[in-house]
């Protein structure tokens, strides 16, 4: 009897004939014993598979080692299983949820009446290390679906039952075992636990089963996990640094904003200093927009539900809106977006092609029912004010308008000191979805126009299916925080849908009615999100033009207090944001506090300064700059503010 063979193609293009049923592990061994030792998982064509999976047909095979990013995610997934195995040994009665790999490690969900304490996390981590050291194999098993359900029913694993019921789409169900531990899982996994070394359990947080409010709350144990200890150490170090910059922590320490249970989650209150930063951002962007030909308007924060039925928000964006206020005679709703109001402003007058583009702008406040689990400080809130505008133009004008918005974004980022950002083309998801207006032709056209606009500027971008607005594709500008977590800030969106819904028109050169196109755009995002970013970017030490207090006047003693008061008054009159520290404290203490508040300039005032009519200038990072006449200090500071110097 001859054995059947299959042909495998290696990444370098070399091909081999091997008996059907050969495993990637055997192939690795044939290539080199060293490769076999470091191998973690394999890729067969485009699918990740276990090293122990018998290959049944011709395929392109790659053996993945610690160098491959995909191998790291598989290792993290196996670490999640290791966590569950350890927890099941220590607490056999917990119920299991899901346990996937995530960006920096893994988590696993457990239902248990008592919360896991820090000491318990340490115990669990020690158990994980014990199981890792035993180098227990991760083995794949198949069970018929009824048996799989029976297995979980008999052990009271109701969440797992639910998963098997919905997810197992074939008669045989895939499981993995790690010693005594068994888990419903598609895999793949690394061959055994011994390779999981660089990990650390980080924290526990509550999560509703399947993320749905109202479902039972499970405890998610999070772990960090990397290939090498050095990568884990780097990550933990970055995390420490990030914690110091966390805008929620600094927001409190620097008295920028506060939150209150009585007001509610996602509804921060801006304290005077934070409000100053926000006001400066607002004034800055309004000025830039006026220069760029925008017209500013004011519109109400709520409207009849009918408006959003007409716009399509009700159909496609309903879940992100707060429920309507029923007044019996009418139903009002807090607006989730400003577009419909601006559309009605466009519609309020007759428009001719000569008026176009019409650029209607507003610092528009809007309300979104973000789920409580995703809310965070100022960066994701439920009430937010967007630097919003809607440009109504002809299709031919799109490219130029797009470029104009991009120029505004670049200028604003330069003045704010934002250097690192990427462009993301946010498209609708493939396949039918009620998240998006159904009109293929419209989507194709809008997408093509966005691509052309980007290409004509020569800007590189990545693509993100599923991230479009319901009415059209977006060009989003993504900023990453200290931990590398990305969010959308600026956005430019092309929309054919809303002009159609509201039957918008302008009179063309031919005397006929034509339909304008809408560009939705936000240059500096919401005041909330941008402020959160800037707090973290500068670790609270805002550049002078944005600093809530620009100069602290520090009298050396009571003797110079009158002169110090006069200096503070003069500065304030000249438009400098100043704080007079007239406490009965030593100069060292006053300097320390001004440093802690990250005030750019400290003006020390002793007898010599009072006599000479000067101030001794100290900068928060450059140190002592020597004495200067007050007028000179004001002139220098104004120059620094006007040119938006980042120091
Ligand atoms: C640009 N109609 C458009 C507008 O004309 C619109 O609302 N687009 S959006 O939905 O993408 O939101 C605009 C920006 O608001 C986003 O790019 C993001 O930077 C910011 N944003 C969105 N949701 C939140 C939130 N929950 N908290 C803080 N900022 C948010
Ligand atoms: Zn809009």
PDB file of N, CA and C and ligand atoms in Angstrom, residues 313 337-340 342-343 366 368 386 388-390 471 493 495 498 518-521, ligand 2:
ATOM      1  N   UNK A 313     -31.307  59.176  11.970  1.00  0.00           N
ATOM      2  CA  UNK A 313     -30.664  58.849  13.246  1.00  0.00           C
ATOM      3  C   UNK A 313     -31.529  57.865  14.031  1.00  0.00           C
ATOM      4  N   UNK A 337     -26.246  64.419  17.655  1.00  0.00           N
ATOM      5  CA  UNK A 337     -25.386  65.051  16.645  1.00  0.00           C
ATOM      6  C   UNK A 337     -26.021  66.390  16.288  1.00  0.00           C
ATOM      7  N   UNK A 338     -25.206  67.258  15.702  1.00  0.00           N
ATOM      8  CA  UNK A 338     -25.678  68.601  15.383  1.00  0.00           C
ATOM      9  C   UNK A 338     -26.135  68.759  13.935  1.00  0.00           C
ATOM     10  N   UNK A 339     -25.880  67.740  13.118  1.00  0.00           N
ATOM     11  CA  UNK A 339     -26.109  67.886  11.669  1.00  0.00           C
ATOM     12  C   UNK A 339     -27.534  68.330  11.321  1.00  0.00           C
ATOM     13  N   UNK A 340     -28.578  67.671  11.871  1.00  0.00           N
ATOM     14  CA  UNK A 340     -29.920  68.058  11.433  1.00  0.00           C
ATOM     15  C   UNK A 340     -30.219  69.542  11.682  1.00  0.00           C
ATOM     16  N   UNK A 342     -28.097  71.994  11.663  1.00  0.00           N
ATOM     17  CA  UNK A 342     -27.365  72.799  10.670  1.00  0.00           C
ATOM     18  C   UNK A 342     -28.011  72.701   9.293  1.00  0.00           C
ATOM     19  N   UNK A 343     -28.566  71.538   9.027  1.00  0.00           N
ATOM     20  CA  UNK A 343     -29.254  71.361   7.746  1.00  0.00           C
ATOM     21  C   UNK A 343     -30.435  72.328   7.664  1.00  0.00           C
ATOM     22  N   UNK A 366     -23.751  67.916  22.406  1.00  0.00           N
ATOM     23  CA  UNK A 366     -24.576  66.752  22.051  1.00  0.00           C
ATOM     24  C   UNK A 366     -24.474  65.691  23.132  1.00  0.00           C
ATOM     25  N   UNK A 368     -24.805  61.506  24.091  1.00  0.00           N
ATOM     26  CA  UNK A 368     -24.828  60.132  23.583  1.00  0.00           C
ATOM     27  C   UNK A 368     -24.902  59.169  24.751  1.00  0.00           C
ATOM     28  N   UNK A 386     -18.719  69.505  20.619  1.00  0.00           N
ATOM     29  CA  UNK A 386     -17.879  69.218  19.452  1.00  0.00           C
ATOM     30  C   UNK A 386     -17.581  70.485  18.680  1.00  0.00           C
ATOM     31  N   UNK A 388     -17.739  71.457  15.704  1.00  0.00           N
ATOM     32  CA  UNK A 388     -18.445  70.831  14.592  1.00  0.00           C
ATOM     33  C   UNK A 388     -18.674  71.814  13.441  1.00  0.00           C
ATOM     34  N   UNK A 389     -18.751  71.298  12.235  1.00  0.00           N
ATOM     35  CA  UNK A 389     -19.228  72.128  11.119  1.00  0.00           C
ATOM     36  C   UNK A 389     -19.733  71.223  10.021  1.00  0.00           C
ATOM     37  N   UNK A 390     -20.645  71.767   9.239  1.00  0.00           N
ATOM     38  CA  UNK A 390     -21.169  71.066   8.078  1.00  0.00           C
ATOM     39  C   UNK A 390     -20.987  71.957   6.873  1.00  0.00           C
ATOM     40  N   UNK A 471     -24.385  57.430   7.872  1.00  0.00           N
ATOM     41  CA  UNK A 471     -24.720  58.136   6.627  1.00  0.00           C
ATOM     42  C   UNK A 471     -23.591  58.188   5.622  1.00  0.00           C
ATOM     43  N   UNK A 493     -16.143  63.727   6.982  1.00  0.00           N
ATOM     44  CA  UNK A 493     -17.086  62.707   6.524  1.00  0.00           C
ATOM     45  C   UNK A 493     -17.851  63.194   5.293  1.00  0.00           C
ATOM     46  N   UNK A 495     -21.126  62.896   2.890  1.00  0.00           N
ATOM     47  CA  UNK A 495     -22.497  62.448   3.109  1.00  0.00           C
ATOM     48  C   UNK A 495     -23.429  62.861   1.965  1.00  0.00           C
ATOM     49  N   UNK A 498     -27.972  62.631   4.028  1.00  0.00           N
ATOM     50  CA  UNK A 498     -28.773  63.660   4.692  1.00  0.00           C
ATOM     51  C   UNK A 498     -29.294  64.719   3.710  1.00  0.00           C
ATOM     52  N   UNK A 518     -22.849  67.066   1.537  1.00  0.00           N
ATOM     53  CA  UNK A 518     -22.471  67.572   2.857  1.00  0.00           C
ATOM     54  C   UNK A 518     -21.154  66.979   3.295  1.00  0.00           C
ATOM     55  N   UNK A 519     -20.306  67.833   3.845  1.00  0.00           N
ATOM     56  CA  UNK A 519     -19.103  67.329   4.531  1.00  0.00           C
ATOM     57  C   UNK A 519     -19.286  67.637   6.012  1.00  0.00           C
ATOM     58  N   UNK A 520     -19.291  66.591   6.833  1.00  0.00           N
ATOM     59  CA  UNK A 520     -19.322  66.786   8.286  1.00  0.00           C
ATOM     60  C   UNK A 520     -17.863  66.812   8.713  1.00  0.00           C
ATOM     61  N   UNK A 521     -17.505  67.702   9.600  1.00  0.00           N
ATOM     62  CA  UNK A 521     -16.114  67.667  10.051  1.00  0.00           C
ATOM     63  C   UNK A 521     -15.963  68.214  11.470  1.00  0.00           C
TER      64      UNK A 521
HETATM   65 ZN1  LIG B   2     -22.537  66.006  11.393  1.00  0.00          ZN
END
